mmCIF file of C-alpha atoms in Angstrom:
data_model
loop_
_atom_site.group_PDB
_atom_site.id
_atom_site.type_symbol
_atom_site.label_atom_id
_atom_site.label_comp_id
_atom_site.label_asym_id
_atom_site.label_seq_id
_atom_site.Cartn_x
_atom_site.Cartn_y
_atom_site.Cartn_z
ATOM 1 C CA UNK A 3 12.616 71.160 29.245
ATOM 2 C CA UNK A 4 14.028 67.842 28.735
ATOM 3 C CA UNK A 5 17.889 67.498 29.214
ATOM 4 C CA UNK A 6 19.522 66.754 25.982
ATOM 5 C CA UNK A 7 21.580 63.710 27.912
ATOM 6 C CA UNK A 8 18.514 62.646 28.876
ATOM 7 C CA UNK A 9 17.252 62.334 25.473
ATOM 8 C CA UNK A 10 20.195 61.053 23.919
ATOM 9 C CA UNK A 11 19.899 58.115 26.952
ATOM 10 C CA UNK A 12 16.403 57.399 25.620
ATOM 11 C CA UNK A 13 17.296 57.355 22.059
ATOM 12 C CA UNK A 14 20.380 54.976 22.652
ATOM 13 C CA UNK A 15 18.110 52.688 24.576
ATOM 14 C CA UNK A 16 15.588 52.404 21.796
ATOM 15 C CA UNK A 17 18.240 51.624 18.876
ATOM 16 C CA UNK A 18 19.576 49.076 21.158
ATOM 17 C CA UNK A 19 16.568 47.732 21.757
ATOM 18 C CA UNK A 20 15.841 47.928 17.934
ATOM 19 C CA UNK A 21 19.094 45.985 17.498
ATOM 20 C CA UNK A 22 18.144 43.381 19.814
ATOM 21 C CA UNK A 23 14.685 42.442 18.834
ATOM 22 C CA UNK A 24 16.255 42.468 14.558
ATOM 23 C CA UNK A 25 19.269 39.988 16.197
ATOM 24 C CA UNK A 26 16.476 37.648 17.778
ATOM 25 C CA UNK A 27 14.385 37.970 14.449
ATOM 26 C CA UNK A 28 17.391 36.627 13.241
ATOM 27 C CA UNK A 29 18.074 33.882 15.407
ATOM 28 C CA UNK A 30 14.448 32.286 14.295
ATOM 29 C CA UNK A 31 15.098 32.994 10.874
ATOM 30 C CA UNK A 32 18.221 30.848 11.093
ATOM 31 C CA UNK A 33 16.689 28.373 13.245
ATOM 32 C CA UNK A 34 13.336 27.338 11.529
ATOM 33 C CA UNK A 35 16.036 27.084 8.557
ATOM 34 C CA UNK A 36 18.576 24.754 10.514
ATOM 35 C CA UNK A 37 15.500 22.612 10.980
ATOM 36 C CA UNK A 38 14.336 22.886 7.528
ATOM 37 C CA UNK A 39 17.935 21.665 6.475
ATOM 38 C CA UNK A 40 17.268 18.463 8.715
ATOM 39 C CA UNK A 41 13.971 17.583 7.764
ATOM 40 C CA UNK A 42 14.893 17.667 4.106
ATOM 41 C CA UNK A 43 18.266 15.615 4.879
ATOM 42 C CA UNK A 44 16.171 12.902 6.984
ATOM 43 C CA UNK A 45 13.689 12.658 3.922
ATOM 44 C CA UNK A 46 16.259 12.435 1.598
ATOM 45 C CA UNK A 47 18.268 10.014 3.966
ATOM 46 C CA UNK A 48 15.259 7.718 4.617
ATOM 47 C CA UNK A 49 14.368 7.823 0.754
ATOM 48 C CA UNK A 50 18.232 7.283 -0.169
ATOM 49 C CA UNK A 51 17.667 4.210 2.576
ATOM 50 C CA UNK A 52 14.848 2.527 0.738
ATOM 51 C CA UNK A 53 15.969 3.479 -2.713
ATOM 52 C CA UNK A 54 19.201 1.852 -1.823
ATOM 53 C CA UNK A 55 17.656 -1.661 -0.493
ATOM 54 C CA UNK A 56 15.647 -1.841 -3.566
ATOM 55 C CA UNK A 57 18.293 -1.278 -5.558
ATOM 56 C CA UNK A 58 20.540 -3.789 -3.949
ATOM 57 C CA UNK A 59 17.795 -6.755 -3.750
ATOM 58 C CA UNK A 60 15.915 -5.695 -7.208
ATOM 59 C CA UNK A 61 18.466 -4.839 -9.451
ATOM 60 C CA UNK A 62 19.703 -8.211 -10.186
ATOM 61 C CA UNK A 63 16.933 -9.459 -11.966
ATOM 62 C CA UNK A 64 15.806 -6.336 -13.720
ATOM 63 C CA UNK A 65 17.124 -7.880 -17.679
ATOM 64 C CA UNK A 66 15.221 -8.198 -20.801
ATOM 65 C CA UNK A 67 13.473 -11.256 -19.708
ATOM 66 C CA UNK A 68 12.475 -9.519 -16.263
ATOM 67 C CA UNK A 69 10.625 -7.208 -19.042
ATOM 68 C CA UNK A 70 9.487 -9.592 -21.334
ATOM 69 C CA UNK A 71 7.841 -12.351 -19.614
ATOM 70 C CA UNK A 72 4.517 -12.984 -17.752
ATOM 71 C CA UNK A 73 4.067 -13.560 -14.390
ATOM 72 C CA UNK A 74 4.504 -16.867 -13.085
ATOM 73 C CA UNK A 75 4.653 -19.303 -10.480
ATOM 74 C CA UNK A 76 8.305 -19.971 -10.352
ATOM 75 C CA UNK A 77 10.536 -16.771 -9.276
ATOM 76 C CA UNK A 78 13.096 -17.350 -11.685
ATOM 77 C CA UNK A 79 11.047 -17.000 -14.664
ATOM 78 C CA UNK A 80 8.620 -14.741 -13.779
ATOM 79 C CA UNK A 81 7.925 -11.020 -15.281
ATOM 80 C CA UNK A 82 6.357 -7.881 -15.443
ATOM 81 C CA UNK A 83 5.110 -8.163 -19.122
ATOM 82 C CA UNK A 84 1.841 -8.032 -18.536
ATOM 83 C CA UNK A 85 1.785 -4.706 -15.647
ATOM 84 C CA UNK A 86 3.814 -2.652 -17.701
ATOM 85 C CA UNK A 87 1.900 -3.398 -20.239
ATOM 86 C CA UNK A 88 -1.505 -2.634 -18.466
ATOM 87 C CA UNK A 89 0.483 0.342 -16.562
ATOM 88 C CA UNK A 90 0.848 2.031 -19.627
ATOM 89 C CA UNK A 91 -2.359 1.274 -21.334
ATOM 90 C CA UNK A 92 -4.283 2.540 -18.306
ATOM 91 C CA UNK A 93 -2.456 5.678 -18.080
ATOM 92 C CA UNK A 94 -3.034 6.310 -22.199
ATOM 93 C CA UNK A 95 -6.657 6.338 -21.313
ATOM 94 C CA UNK A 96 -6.360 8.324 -17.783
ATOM 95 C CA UNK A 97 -4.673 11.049 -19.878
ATOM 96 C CA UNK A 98 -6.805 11.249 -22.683
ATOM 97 C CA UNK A 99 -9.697 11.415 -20.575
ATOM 98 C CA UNK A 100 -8.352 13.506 -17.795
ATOM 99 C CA UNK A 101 -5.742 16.037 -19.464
ATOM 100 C CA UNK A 102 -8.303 17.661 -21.754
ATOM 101 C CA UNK A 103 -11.129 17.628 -19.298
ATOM 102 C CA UNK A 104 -9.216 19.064 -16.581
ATOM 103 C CA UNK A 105 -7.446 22.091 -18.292
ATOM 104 C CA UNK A 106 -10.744 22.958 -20.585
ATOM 105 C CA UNK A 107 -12.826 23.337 -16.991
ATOM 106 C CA UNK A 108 -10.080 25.112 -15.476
ATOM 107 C CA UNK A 109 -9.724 27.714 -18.476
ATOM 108 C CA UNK A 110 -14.023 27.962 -18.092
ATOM 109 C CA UNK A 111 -13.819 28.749 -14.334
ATOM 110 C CA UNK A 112 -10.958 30.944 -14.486
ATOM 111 C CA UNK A 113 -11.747 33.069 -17.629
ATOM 112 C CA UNK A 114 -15.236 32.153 -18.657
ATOM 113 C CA UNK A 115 -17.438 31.494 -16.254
ATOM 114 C CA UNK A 116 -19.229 34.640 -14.462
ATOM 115 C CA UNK A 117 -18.650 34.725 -10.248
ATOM 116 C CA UNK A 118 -21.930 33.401 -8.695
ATOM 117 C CA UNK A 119 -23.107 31.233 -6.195
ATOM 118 C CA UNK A 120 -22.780 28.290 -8.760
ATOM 119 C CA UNK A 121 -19.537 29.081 -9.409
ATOM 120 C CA UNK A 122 -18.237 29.418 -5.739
ATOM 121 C CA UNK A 123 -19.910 25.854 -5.157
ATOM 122 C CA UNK A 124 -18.104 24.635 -7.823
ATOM 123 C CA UNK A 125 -14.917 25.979 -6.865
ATOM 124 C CA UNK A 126 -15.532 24.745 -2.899
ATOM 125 C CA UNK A 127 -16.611 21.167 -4.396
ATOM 126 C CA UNK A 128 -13.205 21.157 -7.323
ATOM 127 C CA UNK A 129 -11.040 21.718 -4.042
ATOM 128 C CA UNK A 130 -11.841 19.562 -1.357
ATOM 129 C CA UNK A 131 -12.398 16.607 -4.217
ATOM 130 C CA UNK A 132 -8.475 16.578 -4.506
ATOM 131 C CA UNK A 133 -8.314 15.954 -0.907
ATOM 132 C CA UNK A 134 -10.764 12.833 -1.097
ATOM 133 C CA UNK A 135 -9.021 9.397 -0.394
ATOM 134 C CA UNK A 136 -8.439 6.937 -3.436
ATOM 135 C CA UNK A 137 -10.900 4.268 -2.868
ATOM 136 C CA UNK A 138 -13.802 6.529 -2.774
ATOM 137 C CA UNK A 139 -13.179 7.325 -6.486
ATOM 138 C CA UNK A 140 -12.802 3.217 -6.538
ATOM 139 C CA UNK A 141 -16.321 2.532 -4.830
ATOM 140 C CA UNK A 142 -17.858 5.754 -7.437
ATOM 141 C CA UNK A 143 -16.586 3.983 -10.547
ATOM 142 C CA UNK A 144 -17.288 0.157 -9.339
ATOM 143 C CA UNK A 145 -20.968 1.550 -8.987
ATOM 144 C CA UNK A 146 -20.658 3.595 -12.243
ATOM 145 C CA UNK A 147 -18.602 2.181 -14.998
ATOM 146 C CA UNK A 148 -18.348 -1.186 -13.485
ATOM 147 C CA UNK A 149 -21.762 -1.984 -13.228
ATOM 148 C CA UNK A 150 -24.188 1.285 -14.157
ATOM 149 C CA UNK A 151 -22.379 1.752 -18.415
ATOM 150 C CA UNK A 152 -21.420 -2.013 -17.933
ATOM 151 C CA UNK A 153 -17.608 -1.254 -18.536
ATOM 152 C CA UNK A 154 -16.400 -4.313 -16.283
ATOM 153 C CA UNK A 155 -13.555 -5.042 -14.972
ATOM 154 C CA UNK A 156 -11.301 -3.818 -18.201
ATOM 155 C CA UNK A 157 -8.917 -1.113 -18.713
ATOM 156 C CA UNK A 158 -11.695 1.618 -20.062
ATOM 157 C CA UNK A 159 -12.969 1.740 -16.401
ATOM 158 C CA UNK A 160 -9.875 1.610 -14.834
ATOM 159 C CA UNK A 161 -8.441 4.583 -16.817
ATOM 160 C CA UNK A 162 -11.675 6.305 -16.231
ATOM 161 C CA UNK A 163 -11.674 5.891 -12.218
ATOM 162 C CA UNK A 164 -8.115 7.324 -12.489
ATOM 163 C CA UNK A 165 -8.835 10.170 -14.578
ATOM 164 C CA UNK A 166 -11.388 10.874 -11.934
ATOM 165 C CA UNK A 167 -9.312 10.873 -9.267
ATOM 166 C CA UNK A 168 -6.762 13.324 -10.792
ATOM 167 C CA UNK A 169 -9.508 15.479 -12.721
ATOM 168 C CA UNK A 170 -9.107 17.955 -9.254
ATOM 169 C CA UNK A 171 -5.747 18.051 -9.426
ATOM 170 C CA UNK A 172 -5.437 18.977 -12.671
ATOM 171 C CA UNK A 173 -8.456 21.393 -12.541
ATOM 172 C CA UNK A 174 -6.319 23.264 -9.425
ATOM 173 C CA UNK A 175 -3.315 23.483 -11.411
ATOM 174 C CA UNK A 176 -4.861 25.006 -14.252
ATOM 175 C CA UNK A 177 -6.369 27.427 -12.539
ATOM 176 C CA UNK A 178 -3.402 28.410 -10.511
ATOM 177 C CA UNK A 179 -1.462 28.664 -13.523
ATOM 178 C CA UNK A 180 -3.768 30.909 -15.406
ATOM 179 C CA UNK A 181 -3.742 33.368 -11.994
ATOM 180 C CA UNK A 182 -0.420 33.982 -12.513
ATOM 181 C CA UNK A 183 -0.769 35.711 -15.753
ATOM 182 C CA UNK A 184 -0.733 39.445 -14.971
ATOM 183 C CA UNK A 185 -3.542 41.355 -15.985
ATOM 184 C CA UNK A 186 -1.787 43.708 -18.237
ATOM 185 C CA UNK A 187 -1.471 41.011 -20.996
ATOM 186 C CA UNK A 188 -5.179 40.843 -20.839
ATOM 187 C CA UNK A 189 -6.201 43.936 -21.590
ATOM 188 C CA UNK A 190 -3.156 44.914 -24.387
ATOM 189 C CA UNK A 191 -4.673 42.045 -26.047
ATOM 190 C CA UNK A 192 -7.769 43.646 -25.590
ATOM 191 C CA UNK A 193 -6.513 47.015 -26.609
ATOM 192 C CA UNK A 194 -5.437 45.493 -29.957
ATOM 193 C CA UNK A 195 -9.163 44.194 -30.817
ATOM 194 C CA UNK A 196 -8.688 40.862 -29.456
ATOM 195 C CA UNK A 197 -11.914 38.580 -29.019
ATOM 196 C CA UNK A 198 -11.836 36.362 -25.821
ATOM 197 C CA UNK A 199 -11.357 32.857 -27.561
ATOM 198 C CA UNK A 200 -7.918 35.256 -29.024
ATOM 199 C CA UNK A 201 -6.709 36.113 -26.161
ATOM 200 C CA UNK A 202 -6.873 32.936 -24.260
ATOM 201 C CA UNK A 203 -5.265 30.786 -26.809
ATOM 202 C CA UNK A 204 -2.655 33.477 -28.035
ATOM 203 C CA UNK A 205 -1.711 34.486 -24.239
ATOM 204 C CA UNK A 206 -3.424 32.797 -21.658
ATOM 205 C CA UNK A 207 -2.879 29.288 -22.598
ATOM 206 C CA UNK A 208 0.981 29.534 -23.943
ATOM 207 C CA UNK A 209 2.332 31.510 -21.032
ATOM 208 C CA UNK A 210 0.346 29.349 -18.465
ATOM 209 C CA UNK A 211 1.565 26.007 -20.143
ATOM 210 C CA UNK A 212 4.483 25.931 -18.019
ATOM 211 C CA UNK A 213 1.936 25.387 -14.724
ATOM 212 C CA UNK A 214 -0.088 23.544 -15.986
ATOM 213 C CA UNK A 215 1.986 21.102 -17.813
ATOM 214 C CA UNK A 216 3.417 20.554 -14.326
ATOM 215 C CA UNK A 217 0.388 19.859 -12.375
ATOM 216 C CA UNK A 218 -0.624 17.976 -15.085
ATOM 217 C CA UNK A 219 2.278 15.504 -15.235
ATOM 218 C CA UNK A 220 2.738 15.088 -11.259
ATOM 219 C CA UNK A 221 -1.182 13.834 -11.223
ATOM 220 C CA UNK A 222 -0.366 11.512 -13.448
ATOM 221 C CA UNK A 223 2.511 10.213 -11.597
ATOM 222 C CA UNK A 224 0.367 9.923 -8.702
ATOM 223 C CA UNK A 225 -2.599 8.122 -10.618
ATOM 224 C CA UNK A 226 0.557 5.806 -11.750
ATOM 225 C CA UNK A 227 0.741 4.601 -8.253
ATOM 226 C CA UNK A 228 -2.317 4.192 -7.409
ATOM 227 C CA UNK A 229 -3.599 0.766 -5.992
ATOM 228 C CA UNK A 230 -6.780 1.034 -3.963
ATOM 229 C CA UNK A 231 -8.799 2.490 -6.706
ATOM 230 C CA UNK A 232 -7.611 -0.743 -9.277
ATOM 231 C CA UNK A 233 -8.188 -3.110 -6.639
ATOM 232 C CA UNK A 234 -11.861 -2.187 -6.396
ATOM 233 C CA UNK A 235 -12.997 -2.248 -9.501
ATOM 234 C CA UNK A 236 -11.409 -5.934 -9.751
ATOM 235 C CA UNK A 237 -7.758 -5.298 -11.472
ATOM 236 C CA UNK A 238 -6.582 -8.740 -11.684
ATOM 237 C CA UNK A 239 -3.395 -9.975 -9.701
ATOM 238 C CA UNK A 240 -2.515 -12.430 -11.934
ATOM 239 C CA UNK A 241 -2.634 -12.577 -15.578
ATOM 240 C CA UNK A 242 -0.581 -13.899 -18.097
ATOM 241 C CA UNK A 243 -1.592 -12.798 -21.605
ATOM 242 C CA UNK A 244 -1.862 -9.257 -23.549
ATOM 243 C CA UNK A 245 -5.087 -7.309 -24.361
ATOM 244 C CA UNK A 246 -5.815 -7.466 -28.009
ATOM 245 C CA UNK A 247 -3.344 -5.033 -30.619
ATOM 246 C CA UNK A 248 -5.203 -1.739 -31.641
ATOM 247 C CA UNK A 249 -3.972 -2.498 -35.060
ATOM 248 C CA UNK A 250 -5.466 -5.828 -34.772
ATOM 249 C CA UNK A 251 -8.083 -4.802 -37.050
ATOM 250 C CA UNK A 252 -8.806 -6.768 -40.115
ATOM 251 C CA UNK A 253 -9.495 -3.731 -42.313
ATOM 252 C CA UNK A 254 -6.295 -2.034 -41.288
ATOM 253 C CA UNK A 255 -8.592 0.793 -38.837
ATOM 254 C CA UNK A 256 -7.752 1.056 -35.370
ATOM 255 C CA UNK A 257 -9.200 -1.719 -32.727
ATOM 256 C CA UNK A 258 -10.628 -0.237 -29.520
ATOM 257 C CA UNK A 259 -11.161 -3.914 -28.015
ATOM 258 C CA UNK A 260 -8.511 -3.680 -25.790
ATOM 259 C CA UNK A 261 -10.420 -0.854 -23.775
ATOM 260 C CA UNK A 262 -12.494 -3.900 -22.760
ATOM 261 C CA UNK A 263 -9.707 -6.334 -21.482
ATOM 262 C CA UNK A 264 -8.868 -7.429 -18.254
ATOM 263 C CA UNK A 265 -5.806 -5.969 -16.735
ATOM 264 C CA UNK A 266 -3.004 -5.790 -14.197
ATOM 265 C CA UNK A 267 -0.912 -2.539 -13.614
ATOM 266 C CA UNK A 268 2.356 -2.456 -11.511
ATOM 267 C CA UNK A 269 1.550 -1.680 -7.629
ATOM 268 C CA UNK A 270 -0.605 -5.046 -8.154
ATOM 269 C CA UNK A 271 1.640 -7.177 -9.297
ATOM 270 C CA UNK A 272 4.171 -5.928 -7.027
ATOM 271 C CA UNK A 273 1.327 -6.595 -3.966
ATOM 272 C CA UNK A 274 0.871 -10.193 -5.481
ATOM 273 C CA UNK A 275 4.566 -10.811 -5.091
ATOM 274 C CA UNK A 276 5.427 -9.727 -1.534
ATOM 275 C CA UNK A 277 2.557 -11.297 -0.094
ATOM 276 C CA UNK A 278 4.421 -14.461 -1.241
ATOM 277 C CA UNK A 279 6.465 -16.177 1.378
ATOM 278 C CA UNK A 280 9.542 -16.911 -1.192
ATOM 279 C CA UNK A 281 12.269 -14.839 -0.865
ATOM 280 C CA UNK A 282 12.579 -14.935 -4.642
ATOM 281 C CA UNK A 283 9.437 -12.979 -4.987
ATOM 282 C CA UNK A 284 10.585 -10.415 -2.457
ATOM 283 C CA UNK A 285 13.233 -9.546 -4.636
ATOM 284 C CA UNK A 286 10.924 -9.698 -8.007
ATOM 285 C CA UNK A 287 8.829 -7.439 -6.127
ATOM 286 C CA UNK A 288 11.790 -5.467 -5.655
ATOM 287 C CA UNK A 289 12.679 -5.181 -8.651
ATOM 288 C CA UNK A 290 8.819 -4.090 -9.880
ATOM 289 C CA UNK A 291 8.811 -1.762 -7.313
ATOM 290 C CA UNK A 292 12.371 -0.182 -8.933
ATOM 291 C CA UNK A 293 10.981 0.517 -12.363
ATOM 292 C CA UNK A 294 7.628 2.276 -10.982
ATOM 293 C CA UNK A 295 10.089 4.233 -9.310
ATOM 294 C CA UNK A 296 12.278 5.483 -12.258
ATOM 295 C CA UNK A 297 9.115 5.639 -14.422
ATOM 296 C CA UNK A 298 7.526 8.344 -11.391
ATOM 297 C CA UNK A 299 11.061 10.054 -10.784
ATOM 298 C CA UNK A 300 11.563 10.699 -14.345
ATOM 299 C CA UNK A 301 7.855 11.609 -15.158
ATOM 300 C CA UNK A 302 8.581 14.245 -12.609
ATOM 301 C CA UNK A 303 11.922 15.318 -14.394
ATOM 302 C CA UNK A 304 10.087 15.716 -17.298
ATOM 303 C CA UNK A 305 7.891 18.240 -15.668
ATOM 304 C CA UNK A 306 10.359 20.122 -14.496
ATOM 305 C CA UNK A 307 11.848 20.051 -17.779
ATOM 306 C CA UNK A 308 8.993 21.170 -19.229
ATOM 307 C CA UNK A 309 8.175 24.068 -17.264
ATOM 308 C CA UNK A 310 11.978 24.936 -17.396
ATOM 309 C CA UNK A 311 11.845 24.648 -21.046
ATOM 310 C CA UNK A 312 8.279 26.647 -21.901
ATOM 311 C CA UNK A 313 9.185 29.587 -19.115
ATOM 312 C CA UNK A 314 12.439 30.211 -21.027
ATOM 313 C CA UNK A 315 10.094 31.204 -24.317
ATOM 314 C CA UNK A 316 8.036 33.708 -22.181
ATOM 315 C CA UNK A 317 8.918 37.613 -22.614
ATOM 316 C CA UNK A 318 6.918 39.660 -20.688
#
């Protein structure tokens, strides 16, 4: 028999012991946050830094001319007329192409398609192609809509080779969205006679839009900054006139011949300026490089806007 002060002895020993190892627990806990704290301060520092610098040598010549005129020789009177223009043209045709693509074969995988082999290789091949580096998608398209559907060096195949290079992305987010739908919504929808196209587009799609919308949006603002891709399929780096109106048309109907013009976006114009030796273009550059910036930053806000906005409508 087993003295009781014996016992008591043991039992004190293993609530101390119990209190020690839940105080060290602790002490990581705090610690991996400490250092979480200073890695997102020395980000933030180190993007306050840059932001800062760009702000101080760009923002003097950001004014209605900076936005108005085409590039040119001279410093003083040169402009980003032309890239924003093509910036925003390219990106009209990356989302059209890539938004409806994207979410349509993410809804199929996730809700349509049965689980086979083809499937899973699908899946495998959807995931690793958002981890492929940019100019792979820009040696794909200069082989296929450069020179294979004779596309050129225009806008149509630049929006194209960007759409392809965010296609994954948006495919991922999609999907992930859609997995957070619990199951019960499914199958009261179901319950109440629903057909499958029903249920998707009453439940599935609405309550996922928040997701989706997001992943949507922040591949876009990373298909915004994209260079490498441009570059090869010959983006030019200097160009001083428009691509033709869509409303250009003679009988009043919608022109499509600016699909076919040549181009400039943003990150090239900005790369044709600092490799200039004038300080003048250092600080044009500067200031190009400040409104990609704002228009990535607040492409973001919007997202998280959006998703803010849409989850506030869901009851579940």
């Amino acid at each position: 028999m087993i003295p009781k002060s014996i016992g008591a002895s043991t039992s004190e020993t293993g609530v101390a012991e119990l209190r020690r190892l839940i105080a060290r627990h602790k002490m990581w806990d705090w610690l991996f946050g400490l250092l979480g704290t200073l890695a997102l301060l020395f980000a933030t520092l180190v993007f306050a830094a840059l932001f800062g610098q760009m702000l101080i040598n760009g923002g003097p010549h950001l004014s209605w001319d900076f936005f108005t005129s085409f590039p040119s020789r001279r410093a003083a009177s040169a402009g980003i007329l032309s890239a924003w223009v093509g910036t925003v043209l390219v990106m009209l045709v990356t989302a059209l192409v890539a938004v409806p693509l994207g979410i349509g074969a993410g809804i199929y995988l996730e809700e349509y398609a049965r689980k086979n082999l083809l499937t899973d290789i699908i899946e495998i091949n959807v995931t690793n192609l958002a981890g492929v580096p940019s100019i792979i998608y820009g040696l794909l398209a200069l082989g296929l809509f450069v020179y294979q559907f004779g596309l050129g060096q225009s806008i149509a195949a630049a929006g194209l080779t960007l759409a392809l290079l965010i296609l994954p992305v948006v495919i991922v987010a999609t999907r992930e969205a859609i997995r957070t739908i619990p199951q019960n919504i499914r199958e009261g929808a179901y319950a109440c006679g629903s057909s499958k196209w029903q249920v998707v587009s009453h439940h599935i799609i609405p309550y996922s839009l928040p997701g989706i919308m997001t992943g949507v949006i922040i591949g876009l603002a990373r298909a915004i900054g994209e260079t490498a891709p441009i570059i090869t399929i010959g983006a030019l780096t200097f160009i001083a006139f428009l691509p033709p109106s869509p409303f250009s048309s003679p009988d009043h109907l919608l022109s499509f011949e600016w699909l076919l013009a040549p181009f400039t976006v943003m990150p090239i114009q900005m790369f044709n300026w600092i490799s200039r030796p004038e300080e003048a273009f250092q600080a044009n550059a500067a200031a190009a490089g400040l409104v990609l910036l704002v228009m990535t930053l607040s492409m973001n806000a919007l997202a998280i806007w959006i998703r803010y906005h849409f989850r506030k409508k869901i009851k579940w």
